[in-house]
Short mmCIF file of C-alpha atoms and ligand atoms in Angstrom, two decimals:
data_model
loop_
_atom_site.label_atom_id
_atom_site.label_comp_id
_atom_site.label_asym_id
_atom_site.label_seq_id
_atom_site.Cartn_x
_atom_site.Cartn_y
_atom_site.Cartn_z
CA UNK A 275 8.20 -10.48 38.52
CA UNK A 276 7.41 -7.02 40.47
CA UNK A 277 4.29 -7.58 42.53
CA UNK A 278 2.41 -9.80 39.90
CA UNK A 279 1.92 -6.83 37.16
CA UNK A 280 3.51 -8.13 33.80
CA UNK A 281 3.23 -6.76 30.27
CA UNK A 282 -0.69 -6.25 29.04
CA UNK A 283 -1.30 -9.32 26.29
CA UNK A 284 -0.32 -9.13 23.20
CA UNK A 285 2.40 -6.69 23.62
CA UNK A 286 6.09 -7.38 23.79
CA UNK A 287 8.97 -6.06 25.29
CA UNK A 288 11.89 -5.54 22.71
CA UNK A 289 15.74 -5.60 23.75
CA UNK A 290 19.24 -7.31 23.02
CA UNK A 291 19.43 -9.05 19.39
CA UNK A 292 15.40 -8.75 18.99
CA UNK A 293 15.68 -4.53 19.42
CA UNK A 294 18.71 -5.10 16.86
CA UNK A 295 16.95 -6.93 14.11
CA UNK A 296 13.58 -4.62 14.65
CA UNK A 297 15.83 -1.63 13.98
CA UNK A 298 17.96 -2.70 10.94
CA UNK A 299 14.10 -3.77 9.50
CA UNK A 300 13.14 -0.44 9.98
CA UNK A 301 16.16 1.51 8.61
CA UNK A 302 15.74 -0.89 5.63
CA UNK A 303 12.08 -0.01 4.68
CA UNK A 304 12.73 3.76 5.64
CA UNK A 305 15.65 3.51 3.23
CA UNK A 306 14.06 1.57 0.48
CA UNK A 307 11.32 4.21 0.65
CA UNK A 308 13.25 7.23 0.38
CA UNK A 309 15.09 5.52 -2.44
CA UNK A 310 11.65 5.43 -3.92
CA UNK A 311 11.41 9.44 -3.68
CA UNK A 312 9.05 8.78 -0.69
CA UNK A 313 8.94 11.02 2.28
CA UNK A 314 8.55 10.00 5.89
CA UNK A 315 5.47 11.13 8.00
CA UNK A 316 4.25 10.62 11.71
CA UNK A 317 0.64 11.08 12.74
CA UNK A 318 -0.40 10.66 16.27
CA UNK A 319 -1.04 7.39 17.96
CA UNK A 320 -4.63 8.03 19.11
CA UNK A 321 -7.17 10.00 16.99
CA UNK A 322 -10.71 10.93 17.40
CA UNK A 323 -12.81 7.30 16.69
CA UNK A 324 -15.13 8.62 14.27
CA UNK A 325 -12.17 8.21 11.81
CA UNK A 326 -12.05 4.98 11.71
CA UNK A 327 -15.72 4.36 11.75
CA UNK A 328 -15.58 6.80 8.91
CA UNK A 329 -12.72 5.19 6.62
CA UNK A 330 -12.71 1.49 7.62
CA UNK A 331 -16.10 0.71 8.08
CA UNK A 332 -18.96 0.21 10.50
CA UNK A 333 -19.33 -3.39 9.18
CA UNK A 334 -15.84 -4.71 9.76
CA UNK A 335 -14.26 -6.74 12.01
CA UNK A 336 -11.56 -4.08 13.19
CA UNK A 337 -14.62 -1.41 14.29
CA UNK A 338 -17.22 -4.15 15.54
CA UNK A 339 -14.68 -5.73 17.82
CA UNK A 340 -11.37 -4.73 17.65
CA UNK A 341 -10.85 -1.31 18.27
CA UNK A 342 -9.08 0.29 21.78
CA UNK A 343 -11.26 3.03 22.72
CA UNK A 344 -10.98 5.76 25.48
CA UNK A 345 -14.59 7.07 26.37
CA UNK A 346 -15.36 10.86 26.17
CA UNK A 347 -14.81 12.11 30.04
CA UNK A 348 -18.18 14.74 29.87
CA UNK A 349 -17.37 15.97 33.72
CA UNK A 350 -13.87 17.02 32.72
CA UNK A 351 -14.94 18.96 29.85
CA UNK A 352 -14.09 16.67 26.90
CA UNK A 353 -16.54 15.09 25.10
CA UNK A 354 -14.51 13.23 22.54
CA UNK A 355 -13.92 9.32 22.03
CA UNK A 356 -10.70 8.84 21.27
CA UNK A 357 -9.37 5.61 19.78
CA UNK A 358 -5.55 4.20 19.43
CA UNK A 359 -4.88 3.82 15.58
CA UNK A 360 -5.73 -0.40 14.28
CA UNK A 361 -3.70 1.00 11.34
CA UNK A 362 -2.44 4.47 9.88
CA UNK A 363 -3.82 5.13 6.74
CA UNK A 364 -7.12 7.09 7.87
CA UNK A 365 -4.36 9.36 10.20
CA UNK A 366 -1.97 9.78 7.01
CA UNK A 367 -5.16 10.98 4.61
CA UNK A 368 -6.53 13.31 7.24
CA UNK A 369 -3.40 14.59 7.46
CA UNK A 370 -3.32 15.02 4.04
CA UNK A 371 -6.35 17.21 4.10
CA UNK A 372 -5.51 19.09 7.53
CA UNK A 373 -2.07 20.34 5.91
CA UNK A 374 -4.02 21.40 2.92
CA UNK A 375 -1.53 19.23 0.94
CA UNK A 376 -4.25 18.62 -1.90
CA UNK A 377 -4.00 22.09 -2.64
CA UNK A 378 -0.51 22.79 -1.83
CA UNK A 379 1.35 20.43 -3.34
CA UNK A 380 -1.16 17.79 -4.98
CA UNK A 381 0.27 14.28 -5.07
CA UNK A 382 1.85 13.61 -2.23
CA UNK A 383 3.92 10.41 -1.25
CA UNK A 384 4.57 9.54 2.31
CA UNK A 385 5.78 6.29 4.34
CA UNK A 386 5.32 5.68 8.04
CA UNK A 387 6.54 3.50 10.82
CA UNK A 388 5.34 2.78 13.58
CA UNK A 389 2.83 1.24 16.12
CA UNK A 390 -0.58 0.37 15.56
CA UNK A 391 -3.44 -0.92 18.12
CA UNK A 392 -6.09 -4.11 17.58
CA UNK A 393 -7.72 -6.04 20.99
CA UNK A 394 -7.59 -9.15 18.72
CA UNK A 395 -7.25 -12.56 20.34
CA UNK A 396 -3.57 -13.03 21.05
CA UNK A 397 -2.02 -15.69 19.01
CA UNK A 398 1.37 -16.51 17.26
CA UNK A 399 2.35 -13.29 15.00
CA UNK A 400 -0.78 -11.46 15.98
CA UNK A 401 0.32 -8.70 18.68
CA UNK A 402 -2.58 -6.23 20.43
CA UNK A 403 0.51 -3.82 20.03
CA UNK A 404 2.25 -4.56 16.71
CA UNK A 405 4.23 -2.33 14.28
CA UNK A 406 3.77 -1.43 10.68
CA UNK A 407 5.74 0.29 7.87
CA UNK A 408 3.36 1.23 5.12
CA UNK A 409 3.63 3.90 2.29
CA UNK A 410 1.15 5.89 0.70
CA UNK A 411 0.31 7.87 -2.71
CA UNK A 412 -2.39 10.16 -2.24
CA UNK A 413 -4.27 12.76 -4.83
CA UNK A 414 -4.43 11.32 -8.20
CA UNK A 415 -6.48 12.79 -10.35
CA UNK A 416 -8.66 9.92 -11.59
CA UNK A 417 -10.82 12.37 -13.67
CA UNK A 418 -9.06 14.61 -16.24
CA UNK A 419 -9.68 18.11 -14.95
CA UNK A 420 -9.83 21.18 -17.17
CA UNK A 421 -5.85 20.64 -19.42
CA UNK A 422 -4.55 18.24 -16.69
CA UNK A 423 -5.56 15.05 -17.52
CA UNK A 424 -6.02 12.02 -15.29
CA UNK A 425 -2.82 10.10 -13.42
CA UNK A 426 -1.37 7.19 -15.43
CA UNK A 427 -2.09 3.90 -13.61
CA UNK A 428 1.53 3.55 -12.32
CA UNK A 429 1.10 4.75 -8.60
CA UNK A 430 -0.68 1.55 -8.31
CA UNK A 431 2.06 -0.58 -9.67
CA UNK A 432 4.70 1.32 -7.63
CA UNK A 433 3.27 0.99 -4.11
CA UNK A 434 3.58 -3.04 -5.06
CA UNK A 435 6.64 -2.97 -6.15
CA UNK A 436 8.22 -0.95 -2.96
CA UNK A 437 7.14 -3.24 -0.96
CA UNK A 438 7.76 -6.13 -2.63
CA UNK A 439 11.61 -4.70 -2.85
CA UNK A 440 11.69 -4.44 0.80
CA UNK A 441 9.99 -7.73 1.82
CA UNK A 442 13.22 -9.31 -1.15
CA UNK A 443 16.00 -7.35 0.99
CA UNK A 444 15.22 -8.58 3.97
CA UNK A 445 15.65 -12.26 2.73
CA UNK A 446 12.52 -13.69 3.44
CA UNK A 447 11.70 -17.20 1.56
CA UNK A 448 8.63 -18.29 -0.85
CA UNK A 449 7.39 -14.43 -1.32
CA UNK A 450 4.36 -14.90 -3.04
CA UNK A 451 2.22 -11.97 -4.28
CA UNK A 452 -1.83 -12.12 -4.75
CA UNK A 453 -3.24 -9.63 -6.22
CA UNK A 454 -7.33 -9.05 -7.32
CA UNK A 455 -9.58 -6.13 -8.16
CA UNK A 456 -12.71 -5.45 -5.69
CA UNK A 457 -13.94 -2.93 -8.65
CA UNK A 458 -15.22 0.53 -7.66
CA UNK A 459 -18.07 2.64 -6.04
CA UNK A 460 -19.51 3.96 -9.35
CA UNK A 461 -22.50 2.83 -10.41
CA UNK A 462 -22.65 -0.95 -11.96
CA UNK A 463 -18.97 -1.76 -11.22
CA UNK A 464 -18.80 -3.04 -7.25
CA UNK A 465 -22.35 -3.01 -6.93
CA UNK A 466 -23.56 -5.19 -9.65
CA UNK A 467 -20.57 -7.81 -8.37
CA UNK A 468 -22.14 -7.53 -4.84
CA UNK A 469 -25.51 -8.37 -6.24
CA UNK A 470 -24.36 -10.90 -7.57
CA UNK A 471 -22.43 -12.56 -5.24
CA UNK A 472 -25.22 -11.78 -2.55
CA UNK A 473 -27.45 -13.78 -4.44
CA UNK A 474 -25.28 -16.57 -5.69
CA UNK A 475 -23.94 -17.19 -1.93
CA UNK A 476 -27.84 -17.20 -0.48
CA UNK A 477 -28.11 -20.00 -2.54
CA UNK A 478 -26.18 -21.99 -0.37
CA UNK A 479 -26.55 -19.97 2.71
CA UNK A 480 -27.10 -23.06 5.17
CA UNK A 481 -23.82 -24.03 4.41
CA UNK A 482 -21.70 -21.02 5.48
CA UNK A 483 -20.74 -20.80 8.95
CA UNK A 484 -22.72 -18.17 11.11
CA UNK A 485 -20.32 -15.09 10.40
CA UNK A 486 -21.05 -15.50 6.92
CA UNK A 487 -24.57 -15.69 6.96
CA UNK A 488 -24.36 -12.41 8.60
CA UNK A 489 -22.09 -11.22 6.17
CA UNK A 490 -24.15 -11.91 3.18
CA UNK A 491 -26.36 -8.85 3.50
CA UNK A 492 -23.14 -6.57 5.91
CA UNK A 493 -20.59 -6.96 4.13
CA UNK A 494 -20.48 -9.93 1.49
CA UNK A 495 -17.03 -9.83 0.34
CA UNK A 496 -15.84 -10.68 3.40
CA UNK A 497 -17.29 -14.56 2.98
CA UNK A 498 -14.61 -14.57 0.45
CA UNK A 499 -12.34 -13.92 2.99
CA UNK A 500 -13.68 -16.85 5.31
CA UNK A 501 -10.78 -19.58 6.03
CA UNK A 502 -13.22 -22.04 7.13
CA UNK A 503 -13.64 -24.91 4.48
CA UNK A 504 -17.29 -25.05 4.28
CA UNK A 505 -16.87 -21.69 3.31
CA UNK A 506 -14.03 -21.57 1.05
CA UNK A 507 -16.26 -24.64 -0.74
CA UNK A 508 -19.17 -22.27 -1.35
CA UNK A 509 -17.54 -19.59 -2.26
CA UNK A 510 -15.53 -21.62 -4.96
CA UNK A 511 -18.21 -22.84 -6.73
CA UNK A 512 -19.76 -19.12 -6.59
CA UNK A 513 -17.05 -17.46 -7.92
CA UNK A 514 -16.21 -20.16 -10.56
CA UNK A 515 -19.82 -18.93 -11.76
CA UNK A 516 -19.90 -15.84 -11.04
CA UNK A 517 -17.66 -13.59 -13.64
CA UNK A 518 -15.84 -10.39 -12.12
CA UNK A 519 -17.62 -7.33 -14.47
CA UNK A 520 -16.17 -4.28 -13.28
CA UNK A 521 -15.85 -0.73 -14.87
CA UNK A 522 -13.76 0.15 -17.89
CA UNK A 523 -11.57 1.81 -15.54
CA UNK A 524 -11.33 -1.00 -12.50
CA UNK A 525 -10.82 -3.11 -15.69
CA UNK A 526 -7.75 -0.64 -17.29
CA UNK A 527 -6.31 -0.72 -13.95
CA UNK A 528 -6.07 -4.07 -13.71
CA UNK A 529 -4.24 -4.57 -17.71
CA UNK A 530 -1.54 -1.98 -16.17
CA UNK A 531 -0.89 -3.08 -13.19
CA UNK A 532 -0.93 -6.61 -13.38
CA UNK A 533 2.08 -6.97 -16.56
CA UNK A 534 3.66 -4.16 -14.97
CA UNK A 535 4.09 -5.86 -11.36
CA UNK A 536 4.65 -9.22 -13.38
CA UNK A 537 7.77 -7.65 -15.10
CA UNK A 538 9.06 -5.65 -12.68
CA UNK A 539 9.12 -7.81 -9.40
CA UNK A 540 12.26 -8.90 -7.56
CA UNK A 541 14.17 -12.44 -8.49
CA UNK A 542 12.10 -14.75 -6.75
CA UNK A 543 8.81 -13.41 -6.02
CA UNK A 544 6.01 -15.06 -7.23
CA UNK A 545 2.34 -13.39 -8.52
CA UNK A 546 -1.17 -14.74 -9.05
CA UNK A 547 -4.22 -13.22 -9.51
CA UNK A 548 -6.59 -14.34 -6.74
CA UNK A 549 -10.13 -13.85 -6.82
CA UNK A 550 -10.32 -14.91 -3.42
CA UNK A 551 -8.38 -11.56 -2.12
CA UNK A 552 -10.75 -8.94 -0.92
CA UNK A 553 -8.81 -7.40 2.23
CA UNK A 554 -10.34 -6.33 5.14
CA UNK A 555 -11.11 -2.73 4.62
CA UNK A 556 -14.12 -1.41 3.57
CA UNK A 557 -12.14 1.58 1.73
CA UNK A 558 -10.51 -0.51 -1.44
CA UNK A 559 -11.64 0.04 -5.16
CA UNK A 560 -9.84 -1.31 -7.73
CA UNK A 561 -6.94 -3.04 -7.11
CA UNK A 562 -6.09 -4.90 -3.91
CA UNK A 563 -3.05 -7.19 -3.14
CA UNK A 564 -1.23 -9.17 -0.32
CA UNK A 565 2.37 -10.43 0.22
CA UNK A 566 2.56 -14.01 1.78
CA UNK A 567 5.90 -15.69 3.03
CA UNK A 568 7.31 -18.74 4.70
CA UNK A 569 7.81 -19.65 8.35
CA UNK A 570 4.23 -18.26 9.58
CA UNK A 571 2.29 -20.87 9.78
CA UNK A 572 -0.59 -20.95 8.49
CA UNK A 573 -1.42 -17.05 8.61
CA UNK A 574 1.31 -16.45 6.41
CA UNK A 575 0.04 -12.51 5.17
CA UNK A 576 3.52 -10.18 6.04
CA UNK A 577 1.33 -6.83 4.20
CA UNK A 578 -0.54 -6.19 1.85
CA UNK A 579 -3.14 -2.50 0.74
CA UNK A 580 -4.51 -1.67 -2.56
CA UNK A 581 -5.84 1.20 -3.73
CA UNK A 582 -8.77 3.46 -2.09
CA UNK A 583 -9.88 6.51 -4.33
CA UNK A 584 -12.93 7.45 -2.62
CA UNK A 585 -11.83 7.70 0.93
CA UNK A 586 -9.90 11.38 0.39
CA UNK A 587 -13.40 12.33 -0.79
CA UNK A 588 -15.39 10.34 1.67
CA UNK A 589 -13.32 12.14 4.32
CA UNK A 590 -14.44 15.60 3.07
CA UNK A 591 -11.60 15.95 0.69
CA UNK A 592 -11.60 16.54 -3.35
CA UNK A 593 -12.45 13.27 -5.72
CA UNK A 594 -8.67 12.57 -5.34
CA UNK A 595 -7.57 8.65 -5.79
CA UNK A 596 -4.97 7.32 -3.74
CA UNK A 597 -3.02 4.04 -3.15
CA UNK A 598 -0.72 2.28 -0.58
CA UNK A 599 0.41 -0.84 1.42
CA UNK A 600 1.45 -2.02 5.06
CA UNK A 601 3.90 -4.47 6.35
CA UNK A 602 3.22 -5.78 9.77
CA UNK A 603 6.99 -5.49 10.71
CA UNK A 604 6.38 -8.33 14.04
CA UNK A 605 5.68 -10.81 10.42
CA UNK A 606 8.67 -10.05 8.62
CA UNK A 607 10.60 -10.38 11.27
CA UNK A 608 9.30 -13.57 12.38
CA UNK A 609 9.57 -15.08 8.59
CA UNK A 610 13.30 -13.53 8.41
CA UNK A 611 14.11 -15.58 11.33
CA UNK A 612 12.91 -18.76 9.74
CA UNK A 613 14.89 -18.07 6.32
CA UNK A 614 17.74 -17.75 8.50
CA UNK A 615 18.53 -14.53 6.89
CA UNK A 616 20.63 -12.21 7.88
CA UNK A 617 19.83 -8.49 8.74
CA UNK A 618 19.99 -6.85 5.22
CA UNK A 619 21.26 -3.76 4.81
CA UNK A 620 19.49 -0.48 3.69
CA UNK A 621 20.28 1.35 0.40
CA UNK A 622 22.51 4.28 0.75
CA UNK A 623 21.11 7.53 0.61
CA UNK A 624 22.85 8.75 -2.78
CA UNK A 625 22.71 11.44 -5.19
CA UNK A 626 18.88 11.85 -6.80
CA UNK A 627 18.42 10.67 -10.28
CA UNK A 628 14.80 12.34 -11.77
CA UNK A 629 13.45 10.37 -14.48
CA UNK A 630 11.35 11.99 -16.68
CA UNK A 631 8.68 10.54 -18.88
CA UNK A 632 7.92 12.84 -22.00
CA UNK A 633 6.03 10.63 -23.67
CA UNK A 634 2.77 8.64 -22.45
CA UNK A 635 4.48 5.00 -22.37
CA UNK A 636 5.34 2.47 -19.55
CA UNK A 637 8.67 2.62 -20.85
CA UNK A 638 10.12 5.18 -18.62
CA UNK A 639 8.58 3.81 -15.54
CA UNK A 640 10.31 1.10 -15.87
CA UNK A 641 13.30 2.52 -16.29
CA UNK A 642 12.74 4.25 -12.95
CA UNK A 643 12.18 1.26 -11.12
CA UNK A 644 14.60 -0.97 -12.15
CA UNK A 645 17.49 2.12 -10.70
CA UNK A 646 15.50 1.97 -8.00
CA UNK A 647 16.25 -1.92 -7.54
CA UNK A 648 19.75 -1.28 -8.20
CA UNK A 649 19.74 1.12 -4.39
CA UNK A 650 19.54 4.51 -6.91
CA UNK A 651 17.38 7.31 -5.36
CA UNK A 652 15.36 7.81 -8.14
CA UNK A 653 12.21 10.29 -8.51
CA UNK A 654 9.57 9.63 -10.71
CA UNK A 655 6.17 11.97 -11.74
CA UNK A 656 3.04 9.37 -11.10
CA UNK A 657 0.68 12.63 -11.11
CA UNK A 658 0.79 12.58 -15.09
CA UNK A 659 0.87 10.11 -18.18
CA UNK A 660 3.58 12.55 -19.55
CA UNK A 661 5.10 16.14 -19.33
CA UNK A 662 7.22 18.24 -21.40
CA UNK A 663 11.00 18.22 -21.26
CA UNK A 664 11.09 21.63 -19.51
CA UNK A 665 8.36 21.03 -16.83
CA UNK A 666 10.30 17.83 -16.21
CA UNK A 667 13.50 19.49 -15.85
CA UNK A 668 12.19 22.41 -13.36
CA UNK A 669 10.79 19.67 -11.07
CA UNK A 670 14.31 17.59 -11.12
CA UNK A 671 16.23 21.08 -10.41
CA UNK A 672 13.51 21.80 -7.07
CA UNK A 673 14.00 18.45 -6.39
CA UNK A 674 18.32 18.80 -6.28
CA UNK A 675 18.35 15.93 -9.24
CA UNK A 676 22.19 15.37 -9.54
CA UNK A 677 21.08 13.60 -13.03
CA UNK A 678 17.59 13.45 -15.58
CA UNK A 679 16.97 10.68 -17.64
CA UNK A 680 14.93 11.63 -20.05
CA UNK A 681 12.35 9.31 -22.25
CA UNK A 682 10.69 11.51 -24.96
CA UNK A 683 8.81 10.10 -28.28
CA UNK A 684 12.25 10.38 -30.19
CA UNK A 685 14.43 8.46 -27.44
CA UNK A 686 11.25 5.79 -26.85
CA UNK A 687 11.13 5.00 -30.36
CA UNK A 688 15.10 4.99 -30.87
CA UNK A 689 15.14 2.53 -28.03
CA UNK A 690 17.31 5.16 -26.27
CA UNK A 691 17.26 7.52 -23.39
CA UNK A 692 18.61 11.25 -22.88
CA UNK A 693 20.73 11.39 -19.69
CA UNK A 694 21.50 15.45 -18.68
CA UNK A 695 24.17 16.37 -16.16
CA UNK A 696 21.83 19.10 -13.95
CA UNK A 697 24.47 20.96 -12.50
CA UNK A 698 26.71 21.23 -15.65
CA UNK A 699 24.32 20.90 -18.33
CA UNK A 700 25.74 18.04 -20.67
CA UNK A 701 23.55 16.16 -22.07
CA UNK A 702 23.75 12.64 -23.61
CA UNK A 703 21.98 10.08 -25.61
CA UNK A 704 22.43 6.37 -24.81
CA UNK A 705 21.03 3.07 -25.17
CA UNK A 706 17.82 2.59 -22.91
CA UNK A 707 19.24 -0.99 -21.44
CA UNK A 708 22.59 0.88 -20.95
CA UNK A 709 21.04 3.56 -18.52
CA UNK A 710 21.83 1.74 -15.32
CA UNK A 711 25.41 1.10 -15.73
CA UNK A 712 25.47 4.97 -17.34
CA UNK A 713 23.73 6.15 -14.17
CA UNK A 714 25.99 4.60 -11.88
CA UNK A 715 29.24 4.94 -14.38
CA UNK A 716 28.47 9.23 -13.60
CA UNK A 717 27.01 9.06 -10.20
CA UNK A 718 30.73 6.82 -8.95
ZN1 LIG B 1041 -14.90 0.39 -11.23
ZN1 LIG B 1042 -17.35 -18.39 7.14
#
């Protein structure tokens, strides 16, 4: 040791075999993402703090107690606070806004790796410096606007579904998925739930440990979230009685996204509804998940998000939805090692396939993911329920589509698909189960 000074705690140094395995985790969830039609982003390590105040929430654990914060420095002139990100979400939507990508180029989709900052207690798979990969969809139009009408529910479906594909690649054992719905910020959805709940848990206040009994009138979800079993007892028999009434559109979320995910997820990975799940983050509406896994202990979380569409807009930005997730990459890795896995490897970066819905129907979706799951780049509109052939075909040509497959009232109800050559201009009809093996048959 050189003169006593050793590594701050909670961070690690990474080299040999360890630096190896971190590395081929990141190439795989970089490549599963661009496979996804994602793009890659990088927002700066420390930001001003009022961000996170602003997006996660006075009343949460990260900005009560957790948070690394350099003090303004008045007598050199700067005046700020500064804070190192707890997590990159609030960076990636102020981007979003800075770059004037609302108006530029509307939905965006963006992943990120890379290190994030909590002064938590030290403890087995909980690092002060740790590292996430995390994707997120921002600027759905929740609202129809003017001839554009609102985005389809599937953004929320695929932000689950990419990460539950890269969590399944890199081998890890007993993947289980939880997924809930915290409901919304208009009026009667989340509120009326809170009321609720406030009321049902004062009931049997004296039983909760002191944290909760703070948390009733803060922040009352986050009793739910409480591992302690005196607790987990009192909020079971509240929630048993008290019935989840959220908006018709928490509530239409919900019916797509939770047969969707059910199809659609990998071999292996298991998915419950939980009313228990509320997530840490004050930002959530609608629908919330988490990924747990074997071999850590027994906080077994390795990611999780859900969906926040008022935080664009509580940020200053247009009433703009927006969805995402984050692995803590430290967890997978740790879980990997106990399924004895091996490093996986990441999908090639192939030719682009553009997969076009023309007709409002999960249908082509589908379609889109499962060529996704097979390692095909595939691109996929989640701005709009549907879009003519032509539109469709302008976007895959921008995009340098090698191949559309296109889903339009005629194919959906033949059971069929269109699949057009872009460069050459053949076009085909096939069987929709036979797309795959067409896809790769012409890709090679
Ligand atoms: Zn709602
Ligand atoms: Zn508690």
């Amino acid at each position: 040791m050189t003169n006593g000074i050793q590594a701050p705690r909670g961070t690690k140094d990474l080299f040999g075999p360890e630096f190896d395995r971190f590395e081929a985790l990141e190439r795989l969830a970089s490549g599963v993402a661009r496979t996804w039609g994602y793009a890659g982003i990088r927002t700066p390590v420390f930001e001003d703090t009022g961000l996170f105040v602003r997006s996660i929430g006075e009343a949460t654990d990260i900005v009560e107690k957790e948070m690394f914060t350099v003090p303004p420095r008045e007598d050199k002139g700067d005046d700020k606070s500064y804070t190192l990100r707890p997590e990159n979400t609030a960076g990636v939507v102020r981007a979003y806004l800075e770059h004037n990508l609302h108006k530029t180029q509307g939905l965006a989709r963006f992943f990120y790796i890379g290190p994030q900052f909590r002064r938590e207690r030290p403890q087995a798979g909980r690092l002060r410096q740790f590292h996430q990969m995390g994707a997120e969809v921002l600027g759905l139009l929740r609202e129809a606007k003017g001839d554009q009408p609102a985005a389809p529910y599937t953004a929320y479906a695929d932000v689950i579904l990419m990460a539950a594909e890269i969590l399944s690649r890199a081998g890890l054992k007993g993947l289980k998925l939880r997924y809930n719905s915290v409901g919304c910020a208009k009026p009667g959805c989340r509120d009326g739930y809170r009321e609720k709940l406030k009321a049902a848990l004062s009931a049997g206040k004296e039983k909760l440990c002191g944290d909760c009994q703070r948390r009733i009138d803060r922040n009352v979800f986050r009793v739910l979230d409480c591992k302690k079993p005196n607790c987990r007892e009192v909020s079971a028999a509240v929630l048993a009685n008290v019935p989840q009434e959220f908006c018709a559109e928490c509530r239409a979320q919900m019916d797509f996204v939770s047969p969707t995910v059910k199809e659609l997820l990998p071999a292996g990975v298991e998915a419950a509804h939980d009313q228990f799940l509320v997530r840490g983050l004050d930002y959530y509406t609608g629908t919330v998940f988490e990924f747990t896994a074997e071999g850590l202990g027994s906080q077994d979380a390795v990611g999780g998000g859900g969906s926040y569409d008022g935080l664009i807009e509580e940020m200053g930005g247009p009433k703009l939805g927006a969805t995402g997730f984050a692995l803590g990459l430290e967890r997978v890795l740790m879980s990997q090692e106990a399924a004895k896995a091996a490093s996986p490897e990441a999908p090639a970066a192939g030719a682009l396939v553009y997969v076009a819905a023309a007709v409002d129907s999960p249908e082509p979706y589908k379609l889109a993911v499962r060529l996704r799951q097979a390692g095909i780049r595939t691109d996929f509109d989640l701005s709009a329920p549907a879009r003519g052939v032509g539109n469709h075909l302008k976007r895959a040509s921008k995009l340098g589509a090698r191949l559309a497959v296109i889903v339009g009232e005629d194919e959906l109800k033949a059971g069929e698909a269109t699949v057009k050559d872009m460069a050459g201009g053949e076009q085909r009809r096939i069987k929709a189960a036979d797309a795959l093996a067409e896809v790769k048959k012409t890709l090679g």
